[in-house]
mmCIF file of C-alpha atoms and ligand atoms in Angstrom:
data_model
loop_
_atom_site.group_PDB
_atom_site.id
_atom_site.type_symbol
_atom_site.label_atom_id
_atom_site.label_comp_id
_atom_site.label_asym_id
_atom_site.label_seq_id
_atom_site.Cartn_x
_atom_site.Cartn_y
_atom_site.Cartn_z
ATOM 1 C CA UNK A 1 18.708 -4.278 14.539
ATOM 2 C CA UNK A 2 15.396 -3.235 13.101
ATOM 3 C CA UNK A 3 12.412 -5.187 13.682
ATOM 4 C CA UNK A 4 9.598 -4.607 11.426
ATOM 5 C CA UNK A 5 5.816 -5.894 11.494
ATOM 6 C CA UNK A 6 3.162 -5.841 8.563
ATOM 7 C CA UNK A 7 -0.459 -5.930 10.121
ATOM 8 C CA UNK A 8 -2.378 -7.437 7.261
ATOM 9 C CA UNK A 9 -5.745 -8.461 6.760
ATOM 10 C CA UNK A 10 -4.404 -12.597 6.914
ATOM 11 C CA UNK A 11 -1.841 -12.544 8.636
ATOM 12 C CA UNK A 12 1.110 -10.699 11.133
ATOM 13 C CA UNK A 13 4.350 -10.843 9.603
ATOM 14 C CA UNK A 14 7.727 -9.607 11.410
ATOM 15 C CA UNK A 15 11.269 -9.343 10.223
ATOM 16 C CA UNK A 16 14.254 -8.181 11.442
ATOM 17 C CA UNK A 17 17.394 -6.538 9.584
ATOM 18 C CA UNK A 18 20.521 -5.044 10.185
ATOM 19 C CA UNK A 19 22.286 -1.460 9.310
ATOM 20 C CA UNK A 20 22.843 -3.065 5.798
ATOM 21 C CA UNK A 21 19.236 -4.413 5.072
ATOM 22 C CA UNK A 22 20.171 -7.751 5.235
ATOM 23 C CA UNK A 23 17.377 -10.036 6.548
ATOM 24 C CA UNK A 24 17.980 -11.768 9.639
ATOM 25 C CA UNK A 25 14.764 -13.473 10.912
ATOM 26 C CA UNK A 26 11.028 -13.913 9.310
ATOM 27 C CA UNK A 27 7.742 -15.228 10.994
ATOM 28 C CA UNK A 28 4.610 -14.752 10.716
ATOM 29 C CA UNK A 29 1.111 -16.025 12.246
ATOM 30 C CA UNK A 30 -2.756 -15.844 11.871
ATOM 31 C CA UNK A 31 -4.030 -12.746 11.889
ATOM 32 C CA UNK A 32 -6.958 -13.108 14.856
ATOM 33 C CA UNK A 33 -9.432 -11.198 12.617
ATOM 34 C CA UNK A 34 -11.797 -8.932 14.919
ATOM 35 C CA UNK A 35 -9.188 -9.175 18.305
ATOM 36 C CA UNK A 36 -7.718 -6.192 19.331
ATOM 37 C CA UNK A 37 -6.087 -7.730 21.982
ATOM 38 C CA UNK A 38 -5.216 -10.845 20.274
ATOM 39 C CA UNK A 39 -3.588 -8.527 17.355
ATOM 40 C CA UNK A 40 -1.880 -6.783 20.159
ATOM 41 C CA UNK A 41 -0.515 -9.794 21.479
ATOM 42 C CA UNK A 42 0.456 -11.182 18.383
ATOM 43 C CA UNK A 43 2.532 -8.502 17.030
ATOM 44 C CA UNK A 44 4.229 -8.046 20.283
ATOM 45 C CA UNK A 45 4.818 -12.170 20.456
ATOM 46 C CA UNK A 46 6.785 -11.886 17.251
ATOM 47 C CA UNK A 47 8.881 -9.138 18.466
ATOM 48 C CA UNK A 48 9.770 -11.289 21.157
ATOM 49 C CA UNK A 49 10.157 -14.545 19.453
ATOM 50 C CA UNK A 50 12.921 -12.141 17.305
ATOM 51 C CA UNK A 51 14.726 -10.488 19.557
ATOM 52 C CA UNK A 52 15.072 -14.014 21.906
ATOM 53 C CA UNK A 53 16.106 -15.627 18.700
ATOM 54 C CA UNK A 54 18.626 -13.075 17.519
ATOM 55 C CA UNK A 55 19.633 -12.231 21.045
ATOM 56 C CA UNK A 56 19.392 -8.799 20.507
ATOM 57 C CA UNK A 57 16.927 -5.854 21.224
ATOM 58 C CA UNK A 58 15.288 -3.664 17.986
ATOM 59 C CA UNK A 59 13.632 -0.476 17.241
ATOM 60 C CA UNK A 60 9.989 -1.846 16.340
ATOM 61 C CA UNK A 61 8.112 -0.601 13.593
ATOM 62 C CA UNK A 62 4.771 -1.172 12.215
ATOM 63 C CA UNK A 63 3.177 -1.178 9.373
ATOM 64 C CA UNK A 64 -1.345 -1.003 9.237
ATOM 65 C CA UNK A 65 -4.019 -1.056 6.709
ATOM 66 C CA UNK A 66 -4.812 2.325 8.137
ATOM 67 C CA UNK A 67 -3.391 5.396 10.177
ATOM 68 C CA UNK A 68 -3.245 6.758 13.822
ATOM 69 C CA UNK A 69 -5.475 9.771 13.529
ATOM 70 C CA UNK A 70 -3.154 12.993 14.361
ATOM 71 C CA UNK A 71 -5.825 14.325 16.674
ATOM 72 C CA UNK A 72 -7.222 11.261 18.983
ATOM 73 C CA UNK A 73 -3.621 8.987 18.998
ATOM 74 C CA UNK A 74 -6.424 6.494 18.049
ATOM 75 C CA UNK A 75 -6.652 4.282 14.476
ATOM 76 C CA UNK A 76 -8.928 5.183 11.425
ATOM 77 C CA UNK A 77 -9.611 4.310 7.924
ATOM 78 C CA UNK A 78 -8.681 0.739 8.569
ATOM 79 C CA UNK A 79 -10.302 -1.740 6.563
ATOM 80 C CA UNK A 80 -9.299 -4.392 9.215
ATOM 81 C CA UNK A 81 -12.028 -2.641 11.360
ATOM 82 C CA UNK A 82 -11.614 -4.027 14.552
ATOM 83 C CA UNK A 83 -8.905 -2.089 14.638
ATOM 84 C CA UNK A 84 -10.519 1.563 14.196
ATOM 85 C CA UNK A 85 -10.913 3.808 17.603
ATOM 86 C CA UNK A 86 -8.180 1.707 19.442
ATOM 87 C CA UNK A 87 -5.289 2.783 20.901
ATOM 88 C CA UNK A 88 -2.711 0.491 18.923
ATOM 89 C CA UNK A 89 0.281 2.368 19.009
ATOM 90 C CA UNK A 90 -0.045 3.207 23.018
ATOM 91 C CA UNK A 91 -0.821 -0.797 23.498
ATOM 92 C CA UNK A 92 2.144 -1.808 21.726
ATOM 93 C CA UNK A 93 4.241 0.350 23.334
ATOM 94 C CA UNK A 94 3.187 -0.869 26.726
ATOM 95 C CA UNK A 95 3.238 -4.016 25.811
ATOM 96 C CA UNK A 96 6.854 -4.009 24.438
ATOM 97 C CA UNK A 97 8.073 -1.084 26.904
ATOM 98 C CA UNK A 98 9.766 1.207 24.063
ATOM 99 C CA UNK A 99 8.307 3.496 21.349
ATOM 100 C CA UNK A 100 6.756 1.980 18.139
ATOM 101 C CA UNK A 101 6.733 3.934 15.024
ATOM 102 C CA UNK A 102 3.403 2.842 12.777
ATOM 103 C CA UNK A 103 2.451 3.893 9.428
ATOM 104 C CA UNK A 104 -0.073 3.145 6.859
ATOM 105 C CA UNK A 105 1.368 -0.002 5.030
ATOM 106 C CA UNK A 106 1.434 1.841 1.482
ATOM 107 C CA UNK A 107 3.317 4.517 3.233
ATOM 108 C CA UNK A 108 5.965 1.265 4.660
ATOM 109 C CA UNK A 109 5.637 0.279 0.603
ATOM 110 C CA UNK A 110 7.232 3.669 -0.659
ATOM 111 C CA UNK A 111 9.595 4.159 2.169
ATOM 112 C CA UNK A 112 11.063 0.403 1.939
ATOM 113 C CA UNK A 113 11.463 0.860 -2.330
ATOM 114 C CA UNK A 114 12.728 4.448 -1.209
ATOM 115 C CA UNK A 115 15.241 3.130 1.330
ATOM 116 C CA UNK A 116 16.674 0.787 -0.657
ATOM 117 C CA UNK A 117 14.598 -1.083 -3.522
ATOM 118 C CA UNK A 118 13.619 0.210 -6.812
ATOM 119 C CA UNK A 119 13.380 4.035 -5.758
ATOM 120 C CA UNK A 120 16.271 4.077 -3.559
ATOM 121 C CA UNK A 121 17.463 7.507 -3.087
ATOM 122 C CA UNK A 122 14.784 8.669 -5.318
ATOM 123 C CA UNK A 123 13.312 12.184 -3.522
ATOM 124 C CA UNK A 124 9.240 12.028 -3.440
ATOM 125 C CA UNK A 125 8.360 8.246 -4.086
ATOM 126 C CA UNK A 126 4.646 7.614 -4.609
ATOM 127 C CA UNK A 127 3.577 3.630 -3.507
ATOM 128 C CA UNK A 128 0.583 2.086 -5.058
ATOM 129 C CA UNK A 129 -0.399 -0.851 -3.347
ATOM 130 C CA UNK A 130 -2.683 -2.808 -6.599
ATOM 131 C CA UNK A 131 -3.841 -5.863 -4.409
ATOM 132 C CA UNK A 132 -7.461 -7.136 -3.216
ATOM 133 C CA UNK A 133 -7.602 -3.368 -2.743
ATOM 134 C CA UNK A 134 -5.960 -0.197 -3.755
ATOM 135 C CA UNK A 135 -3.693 2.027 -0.959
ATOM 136 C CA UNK A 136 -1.451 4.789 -2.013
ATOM 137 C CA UNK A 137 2.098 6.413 -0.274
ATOM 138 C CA UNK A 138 3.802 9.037 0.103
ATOM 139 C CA UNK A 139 7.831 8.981 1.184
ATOM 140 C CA UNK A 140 9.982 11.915 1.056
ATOM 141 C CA UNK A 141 13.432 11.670 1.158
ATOM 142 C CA UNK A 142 12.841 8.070 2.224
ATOM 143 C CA UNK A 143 10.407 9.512 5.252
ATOM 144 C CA UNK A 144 6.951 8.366 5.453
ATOM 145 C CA UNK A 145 4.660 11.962 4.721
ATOM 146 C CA UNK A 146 1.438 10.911 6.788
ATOM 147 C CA UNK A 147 0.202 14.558 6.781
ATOM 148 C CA UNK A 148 -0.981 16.478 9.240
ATOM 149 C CA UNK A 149 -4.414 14.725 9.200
ATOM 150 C CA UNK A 150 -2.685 11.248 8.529
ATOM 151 C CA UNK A 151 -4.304 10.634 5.160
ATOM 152 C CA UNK A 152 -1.432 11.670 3.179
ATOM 153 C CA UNK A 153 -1.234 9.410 0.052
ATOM 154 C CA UNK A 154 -4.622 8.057 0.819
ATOM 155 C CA UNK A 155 -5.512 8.342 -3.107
ATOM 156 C CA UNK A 156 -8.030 4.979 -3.133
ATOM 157 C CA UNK A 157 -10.128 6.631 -2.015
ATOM 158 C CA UNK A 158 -10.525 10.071 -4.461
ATOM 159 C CA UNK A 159 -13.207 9.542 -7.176
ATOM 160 C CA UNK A 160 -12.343 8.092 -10.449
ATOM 161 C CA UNK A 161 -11.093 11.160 -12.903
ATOM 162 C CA UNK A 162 -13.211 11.745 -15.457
ATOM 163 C CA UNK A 163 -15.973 9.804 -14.893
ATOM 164 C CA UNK A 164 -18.198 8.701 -17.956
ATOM 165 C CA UNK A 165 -21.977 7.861 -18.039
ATOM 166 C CA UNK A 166 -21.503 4.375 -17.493
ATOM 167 C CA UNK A 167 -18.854 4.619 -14.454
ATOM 168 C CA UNK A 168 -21.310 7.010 -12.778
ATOM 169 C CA UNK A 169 -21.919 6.657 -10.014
ATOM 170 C CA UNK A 170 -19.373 4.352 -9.372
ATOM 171 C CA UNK A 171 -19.826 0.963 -6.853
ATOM 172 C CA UNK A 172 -20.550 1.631 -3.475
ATOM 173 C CA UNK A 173 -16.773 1.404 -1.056
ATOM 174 C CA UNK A 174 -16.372 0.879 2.242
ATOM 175 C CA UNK A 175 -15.102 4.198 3.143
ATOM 176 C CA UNK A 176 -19.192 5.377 2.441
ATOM 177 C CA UNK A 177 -18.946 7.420 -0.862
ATOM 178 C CA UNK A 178 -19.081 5.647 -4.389
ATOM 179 C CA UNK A 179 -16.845 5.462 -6.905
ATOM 180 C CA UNK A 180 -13.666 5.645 -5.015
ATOM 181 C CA UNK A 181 -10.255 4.870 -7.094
ATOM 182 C CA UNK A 182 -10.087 1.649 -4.628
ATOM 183 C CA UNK A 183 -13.266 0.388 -6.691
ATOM 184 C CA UNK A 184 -11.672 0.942 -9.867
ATOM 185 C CA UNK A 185 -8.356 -0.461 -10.256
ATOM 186 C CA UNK A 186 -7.664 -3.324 -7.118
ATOM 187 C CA UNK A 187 -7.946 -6.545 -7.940
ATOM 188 C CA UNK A 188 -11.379 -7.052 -6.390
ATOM 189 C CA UNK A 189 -12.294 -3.846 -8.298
ATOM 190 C CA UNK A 190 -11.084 -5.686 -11.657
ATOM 191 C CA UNK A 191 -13.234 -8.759 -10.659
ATOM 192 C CA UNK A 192 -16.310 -6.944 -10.114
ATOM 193 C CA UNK A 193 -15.979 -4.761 -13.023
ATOM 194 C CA UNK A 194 -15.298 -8.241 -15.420
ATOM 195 C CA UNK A 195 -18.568 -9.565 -14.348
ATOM 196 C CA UNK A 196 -20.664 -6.495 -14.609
ATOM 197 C CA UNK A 197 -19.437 -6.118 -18.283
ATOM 198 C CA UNK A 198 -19.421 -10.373 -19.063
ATOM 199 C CA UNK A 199 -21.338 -11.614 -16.758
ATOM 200 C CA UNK A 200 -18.769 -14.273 -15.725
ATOM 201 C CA UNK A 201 -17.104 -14.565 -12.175
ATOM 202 C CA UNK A 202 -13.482 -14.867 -12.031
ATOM 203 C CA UNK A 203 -10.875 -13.399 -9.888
ATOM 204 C CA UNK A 204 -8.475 -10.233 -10.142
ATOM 205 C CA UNK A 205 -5.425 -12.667 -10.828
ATOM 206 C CA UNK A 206 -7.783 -15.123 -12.894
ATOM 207 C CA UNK A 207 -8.629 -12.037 -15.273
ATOM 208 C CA UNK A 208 -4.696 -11.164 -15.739
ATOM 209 C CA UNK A 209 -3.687 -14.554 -16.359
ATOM 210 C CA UNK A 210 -6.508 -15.326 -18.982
ATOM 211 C CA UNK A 211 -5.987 -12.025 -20.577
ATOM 212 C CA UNK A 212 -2.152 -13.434 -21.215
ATOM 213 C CA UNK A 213 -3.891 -16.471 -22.369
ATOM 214 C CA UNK A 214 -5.927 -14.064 -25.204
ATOM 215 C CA UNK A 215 -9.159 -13.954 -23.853
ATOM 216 C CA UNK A 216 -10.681 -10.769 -25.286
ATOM 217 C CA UNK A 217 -13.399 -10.262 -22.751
ATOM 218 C CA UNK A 218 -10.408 -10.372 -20.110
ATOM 219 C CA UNK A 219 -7.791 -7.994 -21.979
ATOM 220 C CA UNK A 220 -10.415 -5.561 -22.686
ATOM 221 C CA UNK A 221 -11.084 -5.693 -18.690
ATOM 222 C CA UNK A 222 -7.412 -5.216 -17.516
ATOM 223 C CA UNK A 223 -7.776 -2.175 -20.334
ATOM 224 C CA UNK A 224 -10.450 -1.004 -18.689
ATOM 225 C CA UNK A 225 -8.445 -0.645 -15.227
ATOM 226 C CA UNK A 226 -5.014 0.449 -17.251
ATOM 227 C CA UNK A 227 -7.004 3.389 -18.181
ATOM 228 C CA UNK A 228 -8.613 4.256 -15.133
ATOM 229 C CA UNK A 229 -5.235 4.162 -13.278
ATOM 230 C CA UNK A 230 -3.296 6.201 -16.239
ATOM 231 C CA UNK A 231 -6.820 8.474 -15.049
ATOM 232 C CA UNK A 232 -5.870 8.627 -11.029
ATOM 233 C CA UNK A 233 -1.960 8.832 -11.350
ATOM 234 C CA UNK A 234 -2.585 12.131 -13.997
ATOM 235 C CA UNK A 235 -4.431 13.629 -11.104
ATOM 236 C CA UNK A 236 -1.566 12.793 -8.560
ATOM 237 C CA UNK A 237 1.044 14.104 -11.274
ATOM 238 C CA UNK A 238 -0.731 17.280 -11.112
ATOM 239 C CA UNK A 239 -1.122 17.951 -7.851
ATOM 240 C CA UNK A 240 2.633 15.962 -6.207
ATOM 241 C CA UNK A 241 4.440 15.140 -9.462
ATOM 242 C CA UNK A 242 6.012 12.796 -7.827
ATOM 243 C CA UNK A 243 9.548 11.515 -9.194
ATOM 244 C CA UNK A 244 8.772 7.626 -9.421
ATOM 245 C CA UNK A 245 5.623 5.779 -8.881
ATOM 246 C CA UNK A 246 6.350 2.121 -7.528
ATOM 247 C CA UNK A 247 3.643 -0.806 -7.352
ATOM 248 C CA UNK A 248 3.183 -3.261 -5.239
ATOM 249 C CA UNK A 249 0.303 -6.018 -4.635
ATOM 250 C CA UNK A 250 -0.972 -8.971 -6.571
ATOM 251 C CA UNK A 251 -1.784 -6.821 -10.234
ATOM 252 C CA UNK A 252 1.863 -5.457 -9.628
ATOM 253 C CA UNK A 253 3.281 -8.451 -11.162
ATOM 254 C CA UNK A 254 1.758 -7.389 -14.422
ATOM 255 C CA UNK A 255 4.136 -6.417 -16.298
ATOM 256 C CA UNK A 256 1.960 -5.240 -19.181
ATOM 257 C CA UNK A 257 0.425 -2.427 -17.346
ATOM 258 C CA UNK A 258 3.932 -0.554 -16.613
ATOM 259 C CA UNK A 259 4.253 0.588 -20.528
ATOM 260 C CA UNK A 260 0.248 0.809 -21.301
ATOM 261 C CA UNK A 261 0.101 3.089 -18.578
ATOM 262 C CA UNK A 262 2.628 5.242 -19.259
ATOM 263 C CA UNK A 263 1.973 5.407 -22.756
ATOM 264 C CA UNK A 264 -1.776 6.625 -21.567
ATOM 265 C CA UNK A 265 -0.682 9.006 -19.197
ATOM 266 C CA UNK A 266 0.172 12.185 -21.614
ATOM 267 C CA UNK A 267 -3.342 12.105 -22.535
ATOM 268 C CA UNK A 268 -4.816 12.919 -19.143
ATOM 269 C CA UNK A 269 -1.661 14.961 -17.446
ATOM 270 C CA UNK A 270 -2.020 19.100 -17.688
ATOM 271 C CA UNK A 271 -0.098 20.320 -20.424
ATOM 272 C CA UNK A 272 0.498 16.394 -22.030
ATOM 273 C CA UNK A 273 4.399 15.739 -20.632
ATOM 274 C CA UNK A 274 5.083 13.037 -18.696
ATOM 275 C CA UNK A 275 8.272 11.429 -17.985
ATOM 276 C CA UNK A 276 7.481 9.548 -14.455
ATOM 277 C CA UNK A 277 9.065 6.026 -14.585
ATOM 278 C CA UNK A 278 6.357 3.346 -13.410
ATOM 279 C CA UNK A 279 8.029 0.573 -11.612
ATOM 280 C CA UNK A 280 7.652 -2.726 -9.439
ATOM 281 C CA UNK A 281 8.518 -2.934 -6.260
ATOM 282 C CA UNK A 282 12.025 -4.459 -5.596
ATOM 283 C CA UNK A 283 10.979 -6.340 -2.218
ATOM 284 C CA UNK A 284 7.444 -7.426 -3.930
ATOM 285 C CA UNK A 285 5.378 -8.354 -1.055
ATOM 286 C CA UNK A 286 8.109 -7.699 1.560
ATOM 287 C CA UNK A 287 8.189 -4.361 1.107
ATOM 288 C CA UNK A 288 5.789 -3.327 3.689
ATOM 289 C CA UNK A 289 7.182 -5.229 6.494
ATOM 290 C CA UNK A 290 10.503 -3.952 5.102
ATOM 291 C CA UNK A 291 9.469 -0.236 5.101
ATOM 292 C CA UNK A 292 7.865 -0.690 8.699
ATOM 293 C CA UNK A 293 11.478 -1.543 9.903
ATOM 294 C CA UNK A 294 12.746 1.581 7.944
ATOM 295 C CA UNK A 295 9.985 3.569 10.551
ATOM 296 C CA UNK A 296 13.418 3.853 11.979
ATOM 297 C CA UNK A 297 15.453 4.993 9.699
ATOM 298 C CA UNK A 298 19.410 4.494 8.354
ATOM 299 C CA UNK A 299 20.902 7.517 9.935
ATOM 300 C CA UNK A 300 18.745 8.791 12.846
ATOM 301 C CA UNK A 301 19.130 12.868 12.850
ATOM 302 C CA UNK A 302 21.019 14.001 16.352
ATOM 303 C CA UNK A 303 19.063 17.579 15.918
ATOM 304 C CA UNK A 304 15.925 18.093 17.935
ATOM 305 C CA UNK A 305 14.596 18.513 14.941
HETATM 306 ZN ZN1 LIG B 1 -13.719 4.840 -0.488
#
């Protein structure tokens, strides 16, 4: 049995599954927002609550909005902040008495659609997590690549391609710099972006769904932020060239931005050939706490290696 556990911003939510992926046991609770210990003791209350359920013991991973620096064994870059220069993964384990396995959760997004969703058995899968805010994934071979600095995939925050006058400088992100993909093309990005052009407040989903509707303000917003992603995914075709890019989050479930931008890719990628398929995520918001079970994955190598 696999037990996975997706540390979000909201909430903790756990699963188990067995050799075959099939889902055994869900729950989740309240995040408590700015707790470490409480967030320690929730995700390890879950595991519990699981394993006495199900009767048996699991390999536990976990999934963060962040990464365990390679250097200090200690979080970073988490936008759940609390969390930052703690010791998570050495907590956990004490608390639960085995190892834990944690990745960023766009890196649990690309190995769960690698695994066994809409990439599955694809060989480098690139995750783009399009939700309140914008993470990106790396998985090859189904195997989370966290790099040796642990910011592998971590392409929210690289600058918007191609800047023009009027994106210049770019909104302000938490990470410190301006102008960071994250500002550009999540859906709090889309919101800000709609009222700096209109004037009027409405959210990421409101925008979508009233584009849909024919609003012109709010179609010429989500082309804004097709654009501007066609922009970022050219400069991660040039560098990985990746063979499938897979979305997940809340603007995921657009399906109009899958052809628009493909069709605006050529225009941006070196040499103007591009073939990359741009698809949803199978699980849809289960595929993080999926791909943090996968931490362990199907067939464990017996080499050292
Ligand atoms: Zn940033």
């Amino acid at each position: 049995m696999r037990i996975g556990i997706d540390l979000g911003g909201t909430k903790v939510e756990a699963l188990a599954i067995d050799d075959a992926g099939q889902e055994l046991v869900r729950h989740r609770v309240a995040t408590p927002r700015g707790e470490y210990v409480g967030t320690i003791a929730a995700m390890a209350g879950l595991v519990r609550r699981i394993e006495r359920e199900t009767g048996a013991t699991g390999t536990v991973g976990a999934g963060i909005p962040g990464t365990i620096s390679g250097a200090t064994g200690l979080v970073k870059n988490a936008n759940s902040t609390w969390l930052n220069g703690r010791p998570l993964k050495e907590d956990l384990e004490a608390e639960l008495g085995r190892e834990v396995r944690i990745a960023n959760d766009a890196n649990c997004l690309a190995v769960s659609e690698a695994t066994d969703g809409a990439a599955a058995g694809v060989g480098v899968v690139f995750g783009v997590i399009l939700g309140t805010g914008c993470g990106g994934g790396l998985a090859f071979g189904g195997r989370v690549h966290a790099g040796l600095n642990g910011v592998g995939g971590e392409w929210g925050h690289n600058p918007l391609p191609w800047a023009s006058g009027d994106e210049l400088p770019g909104p302000e992100c938490y990470c410190g710099r301006r102008g960071c993909m994250e500002m550009w093309v999540s859906g709090t990005a889309l919101g800000l972006d709609f009222q700096r052009v209109t004037g009027r407040t409405l959210s990421g989903p409101e925008i979508m769904a009233s584009c849909e509707a024919g609003d012109a303000q709010a179609r010429a917003a989500v082309e804004r932020l097709e654009d501007r992603l066609a922009r970022g995914l050219a400069h991660l075709v040039n560098v990985i060239d990746p063979d499938v890019f897979v979305f997940g989050g809340g603007l995921s479930k657009a399906s109009r931005i899958y052809p628009n931008v493909a069709k605006l890719l050529p225009s941006y990628v070196f040499g103007r050939e591009v073939n990359t398929p741009l698809v949803q995520a199978k699980f849809g918001d289960s595929s993080g706490v999926r791909g943090a079970a996968w931490l362990w994955p199907q067939a464990p190598k017996t080499s050292t290696a």
